[in-house]
XYZ file of C-alpha atoms in Angstrom:
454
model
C 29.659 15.071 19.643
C 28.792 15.576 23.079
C 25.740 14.233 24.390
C 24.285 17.772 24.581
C 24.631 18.559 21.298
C 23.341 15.424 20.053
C 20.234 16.104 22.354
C 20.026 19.699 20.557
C 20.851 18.175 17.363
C 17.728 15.616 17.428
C 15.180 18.275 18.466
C 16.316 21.051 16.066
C 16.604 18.947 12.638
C 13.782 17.728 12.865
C 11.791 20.954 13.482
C 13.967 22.244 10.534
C 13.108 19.316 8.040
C 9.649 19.558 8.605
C 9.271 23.114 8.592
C 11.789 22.525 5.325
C 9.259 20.301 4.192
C 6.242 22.658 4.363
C 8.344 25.290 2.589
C 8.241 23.216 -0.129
C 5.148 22.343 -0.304
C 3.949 25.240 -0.044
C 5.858 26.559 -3.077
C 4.563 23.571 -4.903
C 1.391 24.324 -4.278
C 1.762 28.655 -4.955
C 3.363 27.224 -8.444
C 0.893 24.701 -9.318
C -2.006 27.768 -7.994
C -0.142 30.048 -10.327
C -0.330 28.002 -13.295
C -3.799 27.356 -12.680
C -4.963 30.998 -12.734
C -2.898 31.815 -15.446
C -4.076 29.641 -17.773
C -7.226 29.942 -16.522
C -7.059 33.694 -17.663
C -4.936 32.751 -20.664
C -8.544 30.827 -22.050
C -10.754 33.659 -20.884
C -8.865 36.348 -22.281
C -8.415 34.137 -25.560
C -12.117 33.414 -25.484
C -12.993 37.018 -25.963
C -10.199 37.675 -28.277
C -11.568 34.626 -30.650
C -15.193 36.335 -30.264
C -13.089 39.660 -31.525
C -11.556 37.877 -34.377
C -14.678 36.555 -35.524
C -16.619 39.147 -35.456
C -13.497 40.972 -37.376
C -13.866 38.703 -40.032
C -17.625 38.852 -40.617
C -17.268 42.797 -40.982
C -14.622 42.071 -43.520
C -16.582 39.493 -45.636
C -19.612 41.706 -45.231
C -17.691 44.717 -46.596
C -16.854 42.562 -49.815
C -19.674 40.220 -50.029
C -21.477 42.789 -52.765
C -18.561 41.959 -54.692
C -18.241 38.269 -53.936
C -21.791 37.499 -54.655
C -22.167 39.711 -57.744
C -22.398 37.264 -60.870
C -22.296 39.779 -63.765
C -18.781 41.723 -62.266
C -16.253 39.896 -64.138
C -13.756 37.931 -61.068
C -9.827 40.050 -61.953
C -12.143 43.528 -61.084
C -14.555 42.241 -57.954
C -10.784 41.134 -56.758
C -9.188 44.167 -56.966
C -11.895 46.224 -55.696
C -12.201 43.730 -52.852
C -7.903 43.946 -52.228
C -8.479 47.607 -52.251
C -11.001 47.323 -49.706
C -9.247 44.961 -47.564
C -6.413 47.248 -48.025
C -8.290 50.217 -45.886
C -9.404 48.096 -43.421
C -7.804 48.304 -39.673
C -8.198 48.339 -35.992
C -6.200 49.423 -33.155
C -2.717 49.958 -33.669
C -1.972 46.792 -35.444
C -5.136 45.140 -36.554
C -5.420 44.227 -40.262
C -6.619 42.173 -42.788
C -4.624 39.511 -44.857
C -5.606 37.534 -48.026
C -3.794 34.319 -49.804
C -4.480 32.066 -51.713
C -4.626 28.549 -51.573
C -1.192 27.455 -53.125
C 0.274 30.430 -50.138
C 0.726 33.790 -52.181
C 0.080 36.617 -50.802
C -2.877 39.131 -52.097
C -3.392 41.408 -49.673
C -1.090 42.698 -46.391
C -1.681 46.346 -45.238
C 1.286 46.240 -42.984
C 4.390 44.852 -45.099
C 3.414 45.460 -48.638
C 6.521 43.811 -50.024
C 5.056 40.089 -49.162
C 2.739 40.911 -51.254
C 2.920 38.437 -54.121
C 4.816 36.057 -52.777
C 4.500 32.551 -51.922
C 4.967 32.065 -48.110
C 3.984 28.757 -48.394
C 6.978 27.488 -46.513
C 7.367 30.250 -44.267
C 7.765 29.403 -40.686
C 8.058 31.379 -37.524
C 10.776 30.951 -34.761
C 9.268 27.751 -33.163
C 9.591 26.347 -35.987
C 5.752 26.114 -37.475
C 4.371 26.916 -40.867
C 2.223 29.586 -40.598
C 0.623 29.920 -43.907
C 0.205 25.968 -44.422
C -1.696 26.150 -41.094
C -3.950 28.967 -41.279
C -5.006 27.266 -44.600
C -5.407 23.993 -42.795
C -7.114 25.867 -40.157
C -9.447 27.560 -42.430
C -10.559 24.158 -44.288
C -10.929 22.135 -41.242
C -13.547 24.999 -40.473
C -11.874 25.559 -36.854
C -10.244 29.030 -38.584
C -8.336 29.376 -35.080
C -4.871 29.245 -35.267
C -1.683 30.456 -33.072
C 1.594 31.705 -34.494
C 4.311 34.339 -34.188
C 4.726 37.140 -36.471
C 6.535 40.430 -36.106
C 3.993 43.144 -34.872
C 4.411 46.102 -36.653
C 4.450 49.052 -33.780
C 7.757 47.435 -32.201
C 9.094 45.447 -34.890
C 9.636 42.089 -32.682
C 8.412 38.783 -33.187
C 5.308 38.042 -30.817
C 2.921 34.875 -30.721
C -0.207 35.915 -32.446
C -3.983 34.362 -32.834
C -5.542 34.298 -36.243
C -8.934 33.200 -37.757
C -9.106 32.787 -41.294
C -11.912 31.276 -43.454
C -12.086 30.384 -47.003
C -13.902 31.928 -49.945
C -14.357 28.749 -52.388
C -15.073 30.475 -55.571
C -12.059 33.001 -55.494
C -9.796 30.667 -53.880
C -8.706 32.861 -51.328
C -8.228 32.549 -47.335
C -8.898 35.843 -45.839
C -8.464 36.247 -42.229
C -6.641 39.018 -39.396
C -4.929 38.365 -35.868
C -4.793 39.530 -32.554
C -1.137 39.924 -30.752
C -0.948 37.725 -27.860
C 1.384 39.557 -25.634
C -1.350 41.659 -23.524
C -2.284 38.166 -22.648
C 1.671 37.111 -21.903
C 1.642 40.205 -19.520
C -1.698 39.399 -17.586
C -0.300 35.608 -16.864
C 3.146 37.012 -16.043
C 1.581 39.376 -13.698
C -0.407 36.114 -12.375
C 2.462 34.158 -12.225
C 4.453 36.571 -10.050
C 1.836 37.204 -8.070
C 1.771 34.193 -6.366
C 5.497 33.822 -6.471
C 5.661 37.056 -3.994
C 2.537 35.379 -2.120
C 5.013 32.199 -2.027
C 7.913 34.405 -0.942
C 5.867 35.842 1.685
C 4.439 32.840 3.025
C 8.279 31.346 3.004
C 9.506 34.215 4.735
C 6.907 34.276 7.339
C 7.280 30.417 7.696
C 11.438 31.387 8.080
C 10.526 33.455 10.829
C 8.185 30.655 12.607
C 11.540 28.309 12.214
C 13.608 31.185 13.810
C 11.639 31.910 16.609
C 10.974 27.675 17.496
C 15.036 27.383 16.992
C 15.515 30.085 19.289
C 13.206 28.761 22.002
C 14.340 25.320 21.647
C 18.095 26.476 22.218
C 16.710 28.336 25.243
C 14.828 25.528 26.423
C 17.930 23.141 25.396
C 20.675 25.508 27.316
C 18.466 25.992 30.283
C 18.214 22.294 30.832
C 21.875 22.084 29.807
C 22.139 24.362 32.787
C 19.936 22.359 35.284
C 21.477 19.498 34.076
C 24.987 20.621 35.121
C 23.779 21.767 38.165
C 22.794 18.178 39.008
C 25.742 16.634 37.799
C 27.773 19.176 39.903
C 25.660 18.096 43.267
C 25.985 14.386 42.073
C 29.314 14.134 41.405
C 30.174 16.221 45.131
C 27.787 13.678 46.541
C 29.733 10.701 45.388
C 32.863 12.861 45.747
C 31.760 12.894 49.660
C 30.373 9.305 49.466
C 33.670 8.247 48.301
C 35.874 9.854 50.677
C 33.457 9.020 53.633
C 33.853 5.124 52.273
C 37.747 5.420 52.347
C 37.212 7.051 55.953
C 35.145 3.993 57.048
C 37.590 1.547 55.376
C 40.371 3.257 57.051
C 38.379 3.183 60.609
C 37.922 -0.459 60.067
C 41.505 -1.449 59.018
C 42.520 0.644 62.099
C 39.747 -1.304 64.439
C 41.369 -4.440 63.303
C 44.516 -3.409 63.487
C 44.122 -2.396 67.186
C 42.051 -5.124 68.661
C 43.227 -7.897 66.463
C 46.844 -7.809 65.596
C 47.801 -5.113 68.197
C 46.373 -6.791 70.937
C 47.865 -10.402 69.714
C 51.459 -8.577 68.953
C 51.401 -7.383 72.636
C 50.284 -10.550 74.011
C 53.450 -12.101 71.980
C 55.464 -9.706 73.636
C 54.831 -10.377 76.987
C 54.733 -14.261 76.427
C 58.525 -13.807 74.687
C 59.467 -11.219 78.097
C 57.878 -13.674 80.118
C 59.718 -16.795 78.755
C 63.126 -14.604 78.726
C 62.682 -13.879 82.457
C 62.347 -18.126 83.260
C 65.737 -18.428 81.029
C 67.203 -16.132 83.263
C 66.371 -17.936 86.024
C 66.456 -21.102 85.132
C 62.799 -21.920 85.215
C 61.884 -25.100 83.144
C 58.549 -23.452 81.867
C 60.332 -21.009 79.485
C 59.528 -23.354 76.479
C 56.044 -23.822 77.277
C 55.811 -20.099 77.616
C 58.235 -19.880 73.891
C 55.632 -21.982 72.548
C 52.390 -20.064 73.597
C 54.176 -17.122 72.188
C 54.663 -18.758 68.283
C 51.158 -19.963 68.756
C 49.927 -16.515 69.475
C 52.483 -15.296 66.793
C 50.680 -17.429 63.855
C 47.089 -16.271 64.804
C 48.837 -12.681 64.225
C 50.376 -13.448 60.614
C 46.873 -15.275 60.283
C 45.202 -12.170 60.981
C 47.740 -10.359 59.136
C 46.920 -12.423 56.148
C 42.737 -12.148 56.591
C 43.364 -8.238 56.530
C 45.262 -8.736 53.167
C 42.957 -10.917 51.911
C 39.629 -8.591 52.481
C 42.130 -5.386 51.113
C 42.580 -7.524 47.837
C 42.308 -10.993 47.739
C 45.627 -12.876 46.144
C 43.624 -15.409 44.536
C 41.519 -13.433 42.633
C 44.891 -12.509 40.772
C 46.188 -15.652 40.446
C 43.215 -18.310 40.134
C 40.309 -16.287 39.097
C 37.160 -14.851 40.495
C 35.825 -18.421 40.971
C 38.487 -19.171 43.488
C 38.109 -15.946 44.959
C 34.391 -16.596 45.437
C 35.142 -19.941 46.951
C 37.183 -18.803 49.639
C 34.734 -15.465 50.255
C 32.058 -18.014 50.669
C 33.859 -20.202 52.907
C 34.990 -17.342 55.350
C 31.449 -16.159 55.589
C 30.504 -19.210 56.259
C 32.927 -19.796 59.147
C 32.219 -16.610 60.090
C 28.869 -16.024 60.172
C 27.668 -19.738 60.448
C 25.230 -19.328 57.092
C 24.785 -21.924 55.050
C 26.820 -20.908 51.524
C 26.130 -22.845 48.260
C 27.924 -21.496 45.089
C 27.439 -22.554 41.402
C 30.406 -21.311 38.938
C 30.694 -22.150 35.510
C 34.021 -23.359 34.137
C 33.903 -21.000 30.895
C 35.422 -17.749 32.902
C 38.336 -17.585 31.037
C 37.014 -14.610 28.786
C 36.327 -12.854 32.527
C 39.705 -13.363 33.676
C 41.245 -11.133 31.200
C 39.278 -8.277 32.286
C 40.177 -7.618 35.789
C 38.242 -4.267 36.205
C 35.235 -6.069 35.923
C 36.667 -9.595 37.932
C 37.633 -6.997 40.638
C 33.703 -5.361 40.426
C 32.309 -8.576 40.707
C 33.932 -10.020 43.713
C 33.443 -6.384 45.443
C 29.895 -6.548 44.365
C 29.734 -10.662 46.096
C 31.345 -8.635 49.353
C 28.743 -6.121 49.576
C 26.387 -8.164 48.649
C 27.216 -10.761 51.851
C 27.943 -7.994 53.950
C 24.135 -6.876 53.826
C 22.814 -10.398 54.130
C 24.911 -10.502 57.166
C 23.829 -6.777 58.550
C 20.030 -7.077 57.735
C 18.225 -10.287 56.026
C 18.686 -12.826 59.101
C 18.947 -15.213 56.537
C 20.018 -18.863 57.188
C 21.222 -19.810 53.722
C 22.807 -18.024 50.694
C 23.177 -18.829 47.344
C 25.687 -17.876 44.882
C 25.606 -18.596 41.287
C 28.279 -17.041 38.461
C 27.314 -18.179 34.936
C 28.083 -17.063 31.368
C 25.388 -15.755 29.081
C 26.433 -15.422 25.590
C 29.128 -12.252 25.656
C 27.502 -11.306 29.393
C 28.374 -12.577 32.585
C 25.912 -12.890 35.434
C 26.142 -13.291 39.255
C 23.439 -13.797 41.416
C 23.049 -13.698 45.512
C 19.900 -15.163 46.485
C 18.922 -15.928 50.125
C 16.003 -16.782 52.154
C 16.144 -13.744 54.612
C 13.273 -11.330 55.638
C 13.658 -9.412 52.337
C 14.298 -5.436 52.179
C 12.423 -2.615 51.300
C 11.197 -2.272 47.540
C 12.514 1.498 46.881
C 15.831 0.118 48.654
C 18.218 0.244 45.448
C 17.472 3.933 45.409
C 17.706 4.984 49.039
C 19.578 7.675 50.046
C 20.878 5.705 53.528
C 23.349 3.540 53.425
C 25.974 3.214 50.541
C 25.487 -0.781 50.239
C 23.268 -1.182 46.990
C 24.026 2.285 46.082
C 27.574 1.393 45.504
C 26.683 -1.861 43.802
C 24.744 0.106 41.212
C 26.942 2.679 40.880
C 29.683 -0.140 39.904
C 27.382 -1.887 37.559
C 26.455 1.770 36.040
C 29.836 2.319 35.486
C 30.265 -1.014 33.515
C 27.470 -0.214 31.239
C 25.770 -3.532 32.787
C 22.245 -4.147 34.394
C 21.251 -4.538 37.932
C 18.154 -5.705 39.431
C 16.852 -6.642 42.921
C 13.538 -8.315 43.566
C 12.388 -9.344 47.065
C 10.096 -11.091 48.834
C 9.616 -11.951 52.704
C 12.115 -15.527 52.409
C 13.331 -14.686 49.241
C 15.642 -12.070 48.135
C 17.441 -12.527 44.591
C 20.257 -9.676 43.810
C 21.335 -9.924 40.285
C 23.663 -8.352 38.223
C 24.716 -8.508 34.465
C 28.269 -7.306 32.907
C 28.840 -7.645 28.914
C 32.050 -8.461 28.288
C 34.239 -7.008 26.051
C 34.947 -8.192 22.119
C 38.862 -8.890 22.827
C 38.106 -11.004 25.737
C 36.105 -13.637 23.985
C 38.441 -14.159 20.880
């Protein structure tokens, strides 16, 4: 994944998650809100409907209580008479009254005439509970409440029901009537889906929210993808021209020393050797003092030959190891510059010497690094240090010069520092440069790779 995408990818998802999140939530909540209401109407409505049923009852056992209370009407007749007038007794579409006894027979059911005398004491409905066994236990716990399902006789289905019942000790009898609990189903379902479409609504609108932030975040993301190419673009034709203006100036200075070093030396040769041939011709004894002066001047050229060579690409950083190579560096800047040059290398650079792209940074990075203290610090003494950290390698200039500038590592003139952080960049390693007036310390830090070290 490009680095793009995973800049995209770490702004979106979590937008998405948390807007995920509140989703969620907020269904959580619009459920638990749902249930709440709904069974908050579920006990009002059933409140009022247990009210109903009561007062139901009480009309029923006031309609039969002449007969119930009369002493002198023998009990088989004040029954019947009160079954008959149970019998006739109704409300709404599917109100009635029922009568058992206590062992579960039926006496009295308006509605399905054919339970009539029979013992439902082990009926049950279709979750399983006995109705009859608790409507009696109902009725002598003195509650008299009692849910169940029974088939309601204007659709012929099975639907949950509420009954009351109470007793009447001296016949033995439990007479009671019910209310059909599926107005009340309707009025919580109607709840219920309520606030689901209030849920839907609020996820939809929160769907929305998430498509319009996506959208401006991919904006946002492909217009700085945009500026961001941009400035790549002008960075990399910046260090596109850097780099060709740096081979330009290397070339200029190989030429330079090509001209007034080992030109002028070659030509000098040339007329010492013409010189020296004329005296042979002519028999002058100083053509081997003039043969001589021509080999002499002949060596400084292969000498200077050999210098060029050496600052192209130094041999001995292929062959004995950035240490050595830093050695001899020093050494010629000394000579060269006459700056007093103290260097500290650690033995353990083995696990550097395998990795030549970074030995080759390093002693480029040394180069640059003396090539500034000779330009600018005015420094009298340098010194260099190359040590092993762990799985990083360090190296360190330090000298006692004037000290530079503090925004100098980001300049835009010269190419000195800026190349040496460019390098290290490249490496994945760390840079720094802290200075002082006396004291200037350049450091830089390269991890070395896993292979190397095993």
């Amino acid at each position: 994944m490009e680095l793009k995408h995973k800049i995209l990818a770490l702004t979106v998802l979590p937008l998405l998650l948390a807007i995920v999140a509140v989703g969620a939530l907020v269904q959580y909540r619009a459920e638990r809100l749902a249930e709440q209401q709904a069974a908050l109407l579920e006990e009002s409505l059933l409140a009022s409907k247990r009210a109903e049923l009561k007062h139901y009852v009480e009309l029923a056992l006031s309609s039969i209580e002449p007969l119930y209370a009369n002493p002198r009407l023998p009990r088989e007749q004040a029954q019947t008479q009160a079954k008959a007038i149970l019998q006739g007794l109704s409300f709404g579409d599917d109100g009635y009254f029922f009568a058992y006894d206590t062992g579960g027979r039926n006496l009295v059911h308006p509605r399905q005439p054919e339970l009539v005398g029979r013992n439902l004491w082990d009926l049950t409905d279709p979750q399983g509970r006995h109705v009859i066994r608790a409507l009696l236990a109902a009725a002598r716990d003195g509650d008299g409440y009692q849910r169940y399902g029974w088939e309601k006789p204007s659709i012929h289905q099975m639907t949950e029901k509420l009954g009351y019942v109470e007793l009447l000790p001296r016949w033995g009898w439990m007479l009671g009537t019910g209310i059909y609990l599926d107005d009340v189903e309707r009025a919580t379902a109607q709840v219920r889906e309520r606030a689901r479409g209030n849920a839907r609504s609020t996820l939809l609108a929160l769907g929305a929210v998430a498509l319009v932030a996506v959208l401006l975040v991919f904006a946002g993301g492909l217009a700085l993808n945009v500026s961001e190419h941009r400035l790549a673009d002008s960075k990399l034709k910046a260090m596109a021209q850097r780099i060709v203006q740096s081979q330009e100036d290397e070339r200029a200075r190989v030429s330079r020393e090509l001209h007034d070093g080992i030109s002028q030396l070659l030509v000098s040769v040339k007329f010492q050797f013409e010189l020296a041939q004329h005296q042979l011709d002519h028999g002058d004894e100083r053509a081997s003092d003039s043969m001589r002066q021509g080999l002499g001047r002949l060596g400084e050229a292969i000498g200077e030959v050999r210098r060029i060579s050496h600052d192209l690409h130094p041999s001995l950083l292929d062959t004995l190891g950035l240490a050595a190579a830093l050695d001899q560096l020093s050494r010629e800047f000394a000579q060269r510059t006459g700056i007093v040059v103290q260097q500290h290398t650690d033995h353990e650079m083995t696990a550097l010497n395998r990795q030549p792209a970074k030995t080759v940074a390093l002693f480029r990075i040394a180069q640059e690094g003396l090539c500034n203290i000779e330009r600018h610090a005015h420094a009298s003494q340098v010194d260099i240090q190359l040590c092993r950290h762990g799985n990083r390698v360090e190296l360190t200039l330090i000298d006692n010069g004037r000290g530079c500038p503090a925004d100098a590592l980001y300049a835009s003139t010269g190419i000195g520092l800026r190349n040496i952080r460019e390098r290290v960049e490249h490496l994945a390693g760390d840079f720094s440069l802290q200075s002082i007036p006396g004291r200037t310390v350049l450091r830089v830090s390269l991890p070395l790779e896993r292979e190397a070290l095993l």
